Coordinates of C-alpha atoms in Angstrom, one line a residue:
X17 CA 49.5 51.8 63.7
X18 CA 46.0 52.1 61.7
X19 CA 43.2 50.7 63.4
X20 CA 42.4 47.3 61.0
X21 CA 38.4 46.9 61.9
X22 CA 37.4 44.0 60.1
X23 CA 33.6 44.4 59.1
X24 CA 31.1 42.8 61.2
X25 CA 27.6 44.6 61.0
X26 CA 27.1 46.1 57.5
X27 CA 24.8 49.1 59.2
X28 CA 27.4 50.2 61.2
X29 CA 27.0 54.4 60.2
X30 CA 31.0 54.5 60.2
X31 CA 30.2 52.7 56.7
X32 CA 28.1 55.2 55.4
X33 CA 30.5 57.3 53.7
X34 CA 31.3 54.3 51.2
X35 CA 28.1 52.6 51.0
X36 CA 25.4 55.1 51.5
X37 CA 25.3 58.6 51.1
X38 CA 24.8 59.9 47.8
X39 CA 27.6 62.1 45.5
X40 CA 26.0 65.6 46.9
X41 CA 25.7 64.4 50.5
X42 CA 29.0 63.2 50.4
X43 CA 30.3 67.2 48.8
X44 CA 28.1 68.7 51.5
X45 CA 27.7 72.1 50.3
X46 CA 25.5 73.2 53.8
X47 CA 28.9 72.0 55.7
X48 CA 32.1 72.4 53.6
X49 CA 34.3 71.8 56.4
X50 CA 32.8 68.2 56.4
X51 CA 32.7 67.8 52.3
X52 CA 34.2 64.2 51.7
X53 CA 35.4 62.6 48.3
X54 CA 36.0 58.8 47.5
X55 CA 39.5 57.9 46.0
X56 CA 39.0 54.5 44.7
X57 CA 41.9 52.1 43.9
X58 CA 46.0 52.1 45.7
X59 CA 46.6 54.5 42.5
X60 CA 44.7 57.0 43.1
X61 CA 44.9 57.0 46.6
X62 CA 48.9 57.4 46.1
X63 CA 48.0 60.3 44.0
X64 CA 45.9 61.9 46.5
X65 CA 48.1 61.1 49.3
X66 CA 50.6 62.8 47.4
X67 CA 48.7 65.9 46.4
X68 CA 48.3 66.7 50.0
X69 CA 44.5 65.1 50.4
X70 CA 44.1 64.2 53.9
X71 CA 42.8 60.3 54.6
X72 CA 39.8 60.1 57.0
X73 CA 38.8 56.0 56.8
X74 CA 39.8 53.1 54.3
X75 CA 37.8 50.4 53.0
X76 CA 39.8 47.4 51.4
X77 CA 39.7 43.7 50.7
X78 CA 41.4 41.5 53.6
X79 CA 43.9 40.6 51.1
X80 CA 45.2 43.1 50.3
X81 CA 46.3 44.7 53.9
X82 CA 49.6 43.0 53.1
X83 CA 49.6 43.7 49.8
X84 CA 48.4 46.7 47.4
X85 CA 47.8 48.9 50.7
X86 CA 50.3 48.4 53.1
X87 CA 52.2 51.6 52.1
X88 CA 49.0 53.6 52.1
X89 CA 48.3 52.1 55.5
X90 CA 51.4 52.7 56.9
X91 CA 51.3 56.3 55.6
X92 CA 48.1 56.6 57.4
X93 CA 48.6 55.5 60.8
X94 CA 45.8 56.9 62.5
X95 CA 43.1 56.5 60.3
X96 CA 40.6 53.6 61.0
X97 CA 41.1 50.5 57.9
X98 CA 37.6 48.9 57.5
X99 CA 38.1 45.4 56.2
X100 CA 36.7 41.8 55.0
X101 CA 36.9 39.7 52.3
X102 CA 36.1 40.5 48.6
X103 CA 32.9 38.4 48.1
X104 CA 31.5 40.3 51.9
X105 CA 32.3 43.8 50.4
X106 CA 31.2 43.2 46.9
X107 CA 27.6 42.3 48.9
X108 CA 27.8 45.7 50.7
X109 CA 28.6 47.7 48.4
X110 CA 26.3 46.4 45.5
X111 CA 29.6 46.1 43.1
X112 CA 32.7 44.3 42.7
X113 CA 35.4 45.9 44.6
X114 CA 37.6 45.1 42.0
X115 CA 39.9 48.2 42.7
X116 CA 40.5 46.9 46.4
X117 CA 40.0 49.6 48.0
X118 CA 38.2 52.9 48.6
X119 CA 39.7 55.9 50.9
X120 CA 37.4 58.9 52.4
X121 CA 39.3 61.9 52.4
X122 CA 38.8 65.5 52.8
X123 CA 37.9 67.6 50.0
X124 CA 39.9 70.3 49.4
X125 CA 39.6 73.8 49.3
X126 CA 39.1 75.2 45.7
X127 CA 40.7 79.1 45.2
X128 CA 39.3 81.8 43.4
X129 CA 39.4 82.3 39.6
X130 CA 41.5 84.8 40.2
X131 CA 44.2 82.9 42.4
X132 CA 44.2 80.5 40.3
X133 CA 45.2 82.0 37.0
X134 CA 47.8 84.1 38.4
X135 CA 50.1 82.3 36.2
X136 CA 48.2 80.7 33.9
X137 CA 48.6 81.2 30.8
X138 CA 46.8 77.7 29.0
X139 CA 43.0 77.3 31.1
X140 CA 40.6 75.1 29.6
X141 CA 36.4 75.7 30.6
X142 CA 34.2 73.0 31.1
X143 CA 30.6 73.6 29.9
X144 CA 28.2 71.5 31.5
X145 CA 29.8 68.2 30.7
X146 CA 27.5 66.3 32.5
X147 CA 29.2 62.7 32.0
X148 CA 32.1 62.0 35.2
X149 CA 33.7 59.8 32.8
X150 CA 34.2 62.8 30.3
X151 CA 35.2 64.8 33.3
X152 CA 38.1 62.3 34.5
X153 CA 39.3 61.9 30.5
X154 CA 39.4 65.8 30.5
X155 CA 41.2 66.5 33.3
X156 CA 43.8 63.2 32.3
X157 CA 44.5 65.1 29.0
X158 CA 44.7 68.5 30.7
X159 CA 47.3 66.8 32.8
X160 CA 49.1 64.7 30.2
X161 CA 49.1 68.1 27.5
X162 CA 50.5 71.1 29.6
X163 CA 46.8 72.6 30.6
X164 CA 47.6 74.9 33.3
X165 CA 44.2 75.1 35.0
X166 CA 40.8 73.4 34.8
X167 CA 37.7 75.9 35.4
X168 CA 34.0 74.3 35.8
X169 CA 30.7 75.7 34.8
X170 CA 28.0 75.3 37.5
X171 CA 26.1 73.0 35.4
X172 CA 29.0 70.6 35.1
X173 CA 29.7 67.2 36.9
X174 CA 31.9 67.3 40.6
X175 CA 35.2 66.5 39.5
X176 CA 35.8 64.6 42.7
X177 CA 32.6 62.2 42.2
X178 CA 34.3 59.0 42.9
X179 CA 34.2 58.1 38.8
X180 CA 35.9 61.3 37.7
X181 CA 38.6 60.7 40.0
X182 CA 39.3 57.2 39.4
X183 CA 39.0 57.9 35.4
X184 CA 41.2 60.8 35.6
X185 CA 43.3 58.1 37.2
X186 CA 44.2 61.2 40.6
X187 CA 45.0 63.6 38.0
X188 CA 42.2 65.7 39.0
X189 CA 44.2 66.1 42.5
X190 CA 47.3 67.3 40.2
X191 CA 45.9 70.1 37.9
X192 CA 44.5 73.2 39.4
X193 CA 40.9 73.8 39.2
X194 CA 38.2 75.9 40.4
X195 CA 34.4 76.6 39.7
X196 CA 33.5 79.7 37.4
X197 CA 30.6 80.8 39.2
X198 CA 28.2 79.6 41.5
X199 CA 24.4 79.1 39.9
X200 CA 23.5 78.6 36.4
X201 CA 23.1 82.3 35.6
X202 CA 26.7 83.0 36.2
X203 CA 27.8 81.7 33.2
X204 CA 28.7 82.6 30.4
X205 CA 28.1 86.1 31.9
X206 CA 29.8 88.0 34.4
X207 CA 31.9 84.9 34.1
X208 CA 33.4 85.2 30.5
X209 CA 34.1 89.0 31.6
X210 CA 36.3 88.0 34.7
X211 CA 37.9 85.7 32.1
X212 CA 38.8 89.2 29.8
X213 CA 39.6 90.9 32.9
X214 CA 42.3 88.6 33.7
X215 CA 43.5 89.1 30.2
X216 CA 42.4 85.6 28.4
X217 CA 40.9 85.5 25.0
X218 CA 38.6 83.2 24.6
X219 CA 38.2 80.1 21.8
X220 CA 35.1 78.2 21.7
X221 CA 35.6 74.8 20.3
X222 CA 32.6 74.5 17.7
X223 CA 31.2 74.2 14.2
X224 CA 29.9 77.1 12.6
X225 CA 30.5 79.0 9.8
X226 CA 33.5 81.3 11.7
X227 CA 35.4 78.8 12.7
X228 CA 38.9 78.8 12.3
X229 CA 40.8 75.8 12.4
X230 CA 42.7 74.9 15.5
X231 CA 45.9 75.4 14.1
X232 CA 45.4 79.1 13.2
X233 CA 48.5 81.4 14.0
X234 CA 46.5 83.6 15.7
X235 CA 45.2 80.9 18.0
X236 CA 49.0 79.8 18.4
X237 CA 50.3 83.8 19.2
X238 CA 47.8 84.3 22.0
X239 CA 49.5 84.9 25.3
X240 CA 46.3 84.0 27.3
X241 CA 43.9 81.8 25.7
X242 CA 40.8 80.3 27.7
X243 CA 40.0 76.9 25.8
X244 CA 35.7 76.3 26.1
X245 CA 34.4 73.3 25.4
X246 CA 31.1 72.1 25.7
X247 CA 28.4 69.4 27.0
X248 CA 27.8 66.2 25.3
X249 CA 25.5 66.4 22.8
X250 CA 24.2 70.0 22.2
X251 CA 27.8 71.7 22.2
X252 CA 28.3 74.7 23.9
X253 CA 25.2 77.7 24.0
X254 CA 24.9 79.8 21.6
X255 CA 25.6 82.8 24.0
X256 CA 29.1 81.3 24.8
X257 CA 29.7 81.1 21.2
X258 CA 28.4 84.3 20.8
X259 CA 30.8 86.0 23.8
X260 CA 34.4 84.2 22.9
X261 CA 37.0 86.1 20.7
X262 CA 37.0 83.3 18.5
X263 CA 35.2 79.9 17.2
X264 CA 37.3 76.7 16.3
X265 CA 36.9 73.0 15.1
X266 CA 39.3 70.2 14.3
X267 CA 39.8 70.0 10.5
X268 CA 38.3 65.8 10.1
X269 CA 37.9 63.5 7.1
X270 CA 35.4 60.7 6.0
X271 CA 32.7 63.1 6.5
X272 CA 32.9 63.2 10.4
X273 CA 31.6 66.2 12.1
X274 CA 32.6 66.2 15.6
X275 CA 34.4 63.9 18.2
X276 CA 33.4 63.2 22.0
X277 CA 34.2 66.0 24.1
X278 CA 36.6 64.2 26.0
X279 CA 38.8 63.3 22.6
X280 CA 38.3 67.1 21.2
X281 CA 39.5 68.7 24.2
X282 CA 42.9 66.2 24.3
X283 CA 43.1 67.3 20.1
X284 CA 42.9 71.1 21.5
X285 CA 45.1 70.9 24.3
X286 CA 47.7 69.3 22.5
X287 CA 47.9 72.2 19.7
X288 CA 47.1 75.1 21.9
X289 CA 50.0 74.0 24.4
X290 CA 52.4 74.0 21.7

């Protein structure tokens, strides 16, 4: 049976991991072993649960214990189950709980490029897209469309910040993924060349004058195909542009010239998956 603490002293340091310590402290790159992410709402921490993510402390309104939560505590028996009522947490926290509940768990263990395009034949690359809400809506659409991996620049938001996850409504716990490269400089190069040594061509998704449209048969025939899409904003670099095999954009009317990263890459997955 979980142990069902119900809140007394809001400075207890058990708290800390929901209340407290920031996104990187909580990813702990010194101390992997120890690296934590937040899965807010009984969704998501199904999906998790699910996915293999091991449960280290939850944090949920009194009400629903008997409720929302029951299964999750029951599939988590030995986990402690911080509690109170909604208008206590939503003072400790600083927002309205209005998820329920929040659950600690272990972060994975990311593979290698290379393990994780073994198989892969669809891989989409994430250019420092900086937004977590961009991040989550990417990796739901990757999900949703048949994207068989998810790589991330080093300049890009954690996936597993507590927003991505809940956006991406657990998906990011569903579709592989792995970092491409560790510091800013490995990207785009030696990265792009580990991409062409796994036998992936390369599409940039951007406006410029060689840019084929989405839908081009040779796009379509291309048994590997490594789909890059940039940051909001700026787009991707002109050095990744520069680097791909090709340069594509999403044929638009009523003089629109681009869509939010998040709603391109969902337009691209969808055709290149075909």
């Amino acid at each position: 049976m979980s142990n069902i603490i119900e809140i007394q002293d809001f400075s207890s340091p058990e708290l800390d991991v929901f209340v407290r310590l920031t996104g990187a402290q909580l990813r702990s790159k010194l101390e992997p072993e120890r690296a934590i992410f937040i899965a807010e709402s009984p969704t998501v921490i199904e999906v998790a649960l699910n996915a293999g993510c091991e449960p280290l402390a939850l944090l949920t309104d009194k009400r629903l214990i008997n409720g929302a939560v029951e299964k999750i505590i029951e599939k988590c028996p030995n986990i402690p189950v911080y509690t109170a009522e909604r208008e206590v947490l939503s003072q400790m926290t600083g927002f309205e709980l209005t998820r329920g509940a929040l659950c600690a768990m272990k972060r994975p263990n990311l593979p290698s490029v290379e393990e994780l395009l073994t198989s892969a034949r669809r891989v989409a690359v994430l250019e420092g897209v900086a937004d977590s809400t961009n991040i989550g809506a990417l990796f739901r659409s990757a999900a949703a469309l048949g994207i068989d991996a998810v790589l991330v620049t080093p300049t890009c938001c954690d996936p597993l910040c507590r927003r991505a996850v809940r956006v991406s409504m657990g998906t990011v716990l569903q579709v592989p993924w792995t970092r491409i490269g560790e510091l800013p400089a490995d990207w785009p190069e030696p990265s792009m060349d580990r991409l062409k040594s796994l036998g992936f061509k390369t599409v940039a998704m951007a406006l410029t004058d060689e840019s084929v449209s989405i839908d081009d048969e040779r796009l379509m025939r291309e048994e590997k195909l490594a789909i890059i899409l940039g940051t909001e904003g700026d787009g991707l670099a002109k050095r990744t542009i520069a680097d791909c095999d090709y340069t594509a954009r999403i044929p638009m009317k009523h003089g629109v010239d681009s869509l939010n990263v998040a709603a391109a890459g969902a337009v691209a997955f969808w055709q290149l998956t075909r």
